[in-house]
Amino acid sequence: MYEFVSGPLALISFAIFFIGIIARIVLYVKGLDWQLDRVAYSEKLGAGIKGAARSLFHWLLPLNRTTANHPIFMGVTYLFHICLVIAPIFLLAHVVLIEESWNISWVTLPDKVADYMTLAVIAAGIFFLIRRLVDPNVKILTTVSDYIVLAIALAPFITGYIAYHQLELGAGYKSWLIIHILCGEIMLIAIPFTKLSHFVLFFCSRIQLGMDYGIKRGGAKGRGIAW
Amino acid sequence: MAQEAKNQDLPPLVTRKAVKTKKELDILLADKGIRYYEEMEVFPVDTAALKKTLDATCKSRLRTWLEICAHCSLCADSCFFYLANDNDPKQIPSYKIKSTLGELVKRKGNVDTQFMINCMDTAWGKCTCCNRCGMYCPHGIDMGVMFGYLRGLCFSQGFVPHEMKIGSCMHWLYNAQMDVTVEDYVETCEWMAEENEEYYPGLEIPVDKVGADIMYVVNAREPKHYPQDLAEAAILFHLAGESWTVPSKGWEGTSLAMFAGDWACCKQQVEGVYAAMERLKVKRYVGTECGHQHRATITEGPYWAGRKSGEPPVPGFHYVEWVLEALETGKLKLDPAKKIKEPVTLQDPCNYVRNHGLTDVTRKIMSYIAEDFREMSPNREHNFCCGGGGGMNGIGRYRKERNIGLKVKRDQILATEAKFVVSACHNCWDAIRDLEEVYKIGIKWSFLKPILLDMVIVPDHLKPKEE
């Protein structure tokens, strides 16, 4: 079982993930239409790139009004996303596995740091969950799929934590390890097909709106609006 | 029964097509929206056509926005309707678009009449397309853009507020938002020039002057209801020594068709203005103190007209840009002693501030005209809609909603402690006038032109000769 989930299934998951996200990007760009969107994407590419860069800069960093207005939620969100992306990629155990299979490796995080990052992801996830259940503004927007997506994103971290610490929670280390790998694979596969596609579509959307502002909505005339 | 029988003989008011004849327009105008909305209640949805339109026009940008919305509610307090309605979750932009366009897309256009009426009531009654929410969404989802799109879908199915249907019809018939013909307009220009020539010798309103530097374009309300505005513009151009003209055909810069979502009409309207630019071989376009005139003709218009550059045939300027240029270059000189002494605040119109970046122009103008200028908070691109944008001021069906929405602007103004509001936009001007009428907070409001005219120093050679 372990050989299967960490071998062929992992390969398939990575393939679906990579092909899937590339397809999402390609389809997104192909679906842009200068006249329907009313943005001269190619004619004013320079202004567009400037606007896109500004948009990404202000939102990848906490340099926007939304962060100023909602510092706690945005703080948690930034932390969640940073840890969620960094921890698995630079986790020693993951890098070792990849080195064994494909003979490539990169820098790793100290286990202690990765452990804290995992806890941060889980804690942030619980914060999001509670907010969904309690805040009337979020409640009215929430659908079943929001919970499923949150569960898919959190599962690899929760199971990874259990496996790493060899916690005896109804199953042995080996079982938890297999469950953890499966959860990771489910997440990879889910990314292109669910709301988790914002993994890449966030960038597409921000770049698009940045171009819209940079090209049309005052990019040429304004002092640069941080949208 | 008698009433029903009578109704059956009358031509239908709710149609999927734009109204393009005088006869139909007169019937619509006479109805005042009563039979119109009754008919709408039972007007069927052409689901096949709706699906076809969605397939052809709802592309990756909109679909992605609908898909990746994280349902986080961070857009909630960006919306003045949400704030004005005591933080009602049903006013969250994300909720409003998800329950209308989102459902429509999910159901592939397979929706019923009540659903479409709800779409209409949301797209026009709970959103002014001010685009503020788009600036606060971490994913960069602009719900104002989506509501603009939804308005187009609603229009194509006949579910459009009465006044908006009339507005688009006016543009089809008169190339103007009101029933002002080219002859009416030219006559008004002549009349205004004659009226004021005595005080400003040599004053003229040159119609169709080929090769002028500036082509000045107005909002139909000006010739129709406030011709003095046209005279003020003429006097200021005259005193500044500008070479300018007004076109006969193509004189109107606004577009209620844009508010209505009648895209074919938007194209026709703006092409008329562009044709005038080309016919008169002017160097640039200056549009009057109206926000959506600028949005329709300069910002969005090039796309409707199929201009790949996204630019009109000649560079387009809003009136405030011309004013600042005239002040900075000394073409217009103001008497500093006449600066407004009392506290003054400034309304930032969404259509040329948030949507065209003119964030600092009006502030610089304020430094010339006001001694005690007070910013509203928030301001510039973060300013709230006046409460009457996107056609909202003109729609009777949503008057109650509009008046509730005005509370946000009211409180912004009150917080400045200024009693005088400068508004270089017709829609904002109306909304502020109406908020004074509804809430009576004791404010005055004004366009820039009358203020400038009051302060401008008339050069000696342009003064009337003493008898």
CSV table of N, CA, C and O in Angstrom, one decimal, chain B residues 61-104:
chain,number,residue,atom,x,y,z
B,61,ARG,N,-12.8,35.6,-17.6
B,61,ARG,CA,-12.7,36.6,-16.5
B,61,ARG,C,-13.8,36.5,-15.5
B,61,ARG,O,-13.6,36.3,-14.3
B,62,LEU,N,-15.1,36.5,-16.1
B,62,LEU,CA,-16.2,36.5,-15.2
B,62,LEU,C,-16.4,35.2,-14.5
B,62,LEU,O,-16.7,35.1,-13.4
B,63,ARG,N,-16.2,34.1,-15.3
B,63,ARG,CA,-16.4,32.7,-14.8
B,63,ARG,C,-15.4,32.5,-13.7
B,63,ARG,O,-15.7,31.8,-12.6
B,64,THR,N,-14.2,32.9,-13.9
B,64,THR,CA,-13.2,32.7,-12.8
B,64,THR,C,-13.5,33.5,-11.6
B,64,THR,O,-13.4,33.0,-10.5
B,65,TRP,N,-14.0,34.7,-11.8
B,65,TRP,CA,-14.4,35.5,-10.6
B,65,TRP,C,-15.4,34.8,-9.8
B,65,TRP,O,-15.4,34.7,-8.6
B,66,LEU,N,-16.4,34.3,-10.5
B,66,LEU,CA,-17.5,33.6,-9.8
B,66,LEU,C,-17.0,32.3,-9.1
B,66,LEU,O,-17.4,32.0,-8.0
B,67,GLU,N,-16.0,31.6,-9.8
B,67,GLU,CA,-15.6,30.4,-9.3
B,67,GLU,C,-14.6,30.6,-8.1
B,67,GLU,O,-14.8,29.8,-7.1
B,68,ILE,N,-13.7,31.5,-8.1
B,68,ILE,CA,-12.7,31.6,-7.1
B,68,ILE,C,-13.1,32.5,-5.9
B,68,ILE,O,-12.4,32.5,-4.9
B,69,CYS,N,-14.3,33.1,-5.9
B,69,CYS,CA,-14.7,33.9,-4.8
B,69,CYS,C,-14.6,33.0,-3.5
B,69,CYS,O,-15.2,31.9,-3.5
B,70,ALA,N,-13.8,33.4,-2.6
B,70,ALA,CA,-13.5,32.6,-1.4
B,70,ALA,C,-14.7,32.7,-0.4
B,70,ALA,O,-14.6,32.1,0.7
B,71,HIS,N,-15.7,33.5,-0.7
B,71,HIS,CA,-16.8,33.6,0.3
B,71,HIS,C,-16.3,34.1,1.6
B,71,HIS,O,-16.7,33.6,2.7
B,72,CYS,N,-15.4,35.1,1.6
B,72,CYS,CA,-14.7,35.5,2.8
B,72,CYS,C,-15.4,36.7,3.4
B,72,CYS,O,-15.1,37.1,4.6
B,73,SER,N,-16.2,37.4,2.7
B,73,SER,CA,-17.0,38.6,3.1
B,73,SER,C,-16.2,39.9,3.3
B,73,SER,O,-16.7,40.8,3.9
B,74,LEU,N,-15.0,39.9,2.8
B,74,LEU,CA,-14.2,41.1,3.0
B,74,LEU,C,-14.7,42.2,2.1
B,74,LEU,O,-14.3,43.4,2.4
B,75,CYS,N,-15.5,41.9,1.2
B,75,CYS,CA,-16.1,43.0,0.3
B,75,CYS,C,-17.2,43.7,1.1
B,75,CYS,O,-17.7,44.8,0.6
B,76,ALA,N,-17.7,43.1,2.1
B,76,ALA,CA,-19.0,43.6,2.8
B,76,ALA,C,-18.9,45.1,3.1
B,76,ALA,O,-19.7,45.9,2.5
B,77,ASP,N,-17.9,45.5,3.9
B,77,ASP,CA,-17.9,46.9,4.3
B,77,ASP,C,-17.3,47.8,3.2
B,77,ASP,O,-17.1,49.0,3.5
B,78,SER,N,-17.0,47.3,2.0
B,78,SER,CA,-16.6,48.2,1.0
B,78,SER,C,-17.9,48.8,0.3
B,78,SER,O,-17.8,49.8,-0.5
B,79,CYS,N,-19.0,48.2,0.5
B,79,CYS,CA,-20.2,48.6,-0.2
B,79,CYS,C,-21.1,49.5,0.7
B,79,CYS,O,-21.5,49.2,1.8
B,80,PHE,N,-21.4,50.7,0.1
B,80,PHE,CA,-22.2,51.6,0.9
B,80,PHE,C,-23.6,51.1,1.2
B,80,PHE,O,-24.2,51.5,2.2
B,81,PHE,N,-24.1,50.3,0.3
B,81,PHE,CA,-25.5,49.8,0.6
B,81,PHE,C,-25.4,48.9,1.8
B,81,PHE,O,-26.4,48.9,2.6
B,82,TYR,N,-24.4,48.1,2.0
B,82,TYR,CA,-24.2,47.2,3.1
B,82,TYR,C,-24.2,48.1,4.4
B,82,TYR,O,-24.9,47.8,5.4
B,83,LEU,N,-23.4,49.2,4.3
B,83,LEU,CA,-23.2,50.0,5.5
B,83,LEU,C,-24.5,50.8,5.8
B,83,LEU,O,-24.9,50.8,7.0
B,84,ALA,N,-25.2,51.3,4.8
B,84,ALA,CA,-26.4,52.1,5.0
B,84,ALA,C,-27.5,51.2,5.5
B,84,ALA,O,-28.5,51.7,6.1
B,85,ASN,N,-27.5,49.9,5.2
B,85,ASN,CA,-28.6,49.0,5.6
B,85,ASN,C,-28.2,48.3,6.9
B,85,ASN,O,-28.5,47.1,7.0
B,86,ASP,N,-27.5,48.9,7.8
B,86,ASP,CA,-27.1,48.3,9.0
B,86,ASP,C,-26.5,47.0,8.9
B,86,ASP,O,-26.8,46.0,9.6
B,87,ASN,N,-25.5,46.9,8.0
B,87,ASN,CA,-24.7,45.7,7.8
B,87,ASN,C,-25.5,44.5,7.5
B,87,ASN,O,-25.3,43.4,8.1
B,88,ASP,N,-26.5,44.7,6.7
B,88,ASP,CA,-27.3,43.6,6.3
B,88,ASP,C,-26.5,42.6,5.4
B,88,ASP,O,-26.1,43.0,4.3
B,89,PRO,N,-26.4,41.3,5.8
B,89,PRO,CA,-25.6,40.4,5.0
B,89,PRO,C,-26.1,40.2,3.6
B,89,PRO,O,-25.3,39.9,2.7
B,90,LYS,N,-27.4,40.5,3.4
B,90,LYS,CA,-27.9,40.4,2.0
B,90,LYS,C,-27.4,41.5,1.1
B,90,LYS,O,-27.7,41.5,-0.1
B,91,GLN,N,-26.7,42.5,1.7
B,91,GLN,CA,-26.2,43.6,0.9
B,91,GLN,C,-24.7,43.4,0.6
B,91,GLN,O,-24.1,44.3,0.1
B,92,ILE,N,-24.1,42.2,1.0
B,92,ILE,CA,-22.7,42.0,0.7
B,92,ILE,C,-22.6,41.8,-0.8
B,92,ILE,O,-23.3,41.0,-1.4
B,93,PRO,N,-21.7,42.6,-1.4
B,93,PRO,CA,-21.5,42.5,-2.9
B,93,PRO,C,-21.4,41.0,-3.4
B,93,PRO,O,-22.1,40.6,-4.3
B,94,SER,N,-20.6,40.3,-2.7
B,94,SER,CA,-20.4,38.9,-3.1
B,94,SER,C,-21.7,38.1,-3.1
B,94,SER,O,-22.0,37.3,-4.0
B,95,TYR,N,-22.5,38.3,-2.0
B,95,TYR,CA,-23.8,37.6,-1.9
B,95,TYR,C,-24.7,38.1,-3.1
B,95,TYR,O,-25.4,37.3,-3.7
B,96,LYS,N,-24.7,39.4,-3.3
B,96,LYS,CA,-25.6,39.9,-4.4
B,96,LYS,C,-25.3,39.3,-5.7
B,96,LYS,O,-26.2,39.0,-6.5
B,97,ILE,N,-24.0,39.2,-6.0
B,97,ILE,CA,-23.7,38.7,-7.4
B,97,ILE,C,-23.8,37.2,-7.5
B,97,ILE,O,-24.2,36.6,-8.5
B,98,LYS,N,-23.5,36.5,-6.3
B,98,LYS,CA,-23.5,35.1,-6.3
B,98,LYS,C,-25.0,34.6,-6.5
B,98,LYS,O,-25.3,33.6,-7.2
B,99,SER,N,-25.9,35.3,-5.8
B,99,SER,CA,-27.3,34.9,-5.9
B,99,SER,C,-28.0,35.3,-7.2
B,99,SER,O,-29.2,34.9,-7.4
B,100,THR,N,-27.4,36.1,-8.0
B,100,THR,CA,-28.0,36.5,-9.3
B,100,THR,C,-27.2,36.0,-10.4
B,100,THR,O,-27.5,34.9,-10.9
B,101,LEU,N,-26.1,36.6,-10.8
B,101,LEU,CA,-25.3,36.2,-12.0
B,101,LEU,C,-24.7,34.8,-11.7
B,101,LEU,O,-24.7,33.9,-12.6
B,102,GLY,N,-24.3,34.6,-10.5
B,102,GLY,CA,-23.7,33.3,-10.1
B,102,GLY,C,-24.7,32.1,-10.4
B,102,GLY,O,-24.4,31.1,-11.0
B,103,GLU,N,-25.9,32.3,-9.9
B,103,GLU,CA,-27.0,31.3,-10.1
B,103,GLU,C,-27.3,31.1,-11.6
B,103,GLU,O,-27.5,30.0,-12.1
B,104,LEU,N,-27.4,32.3,-12.3
B,104,LEU,CA,-27.7,32.3,-13.7
B,104,LEU,C,-26.7,31.5,-14.5
B,104,LEU,O,-27.1,30.7,-15.4
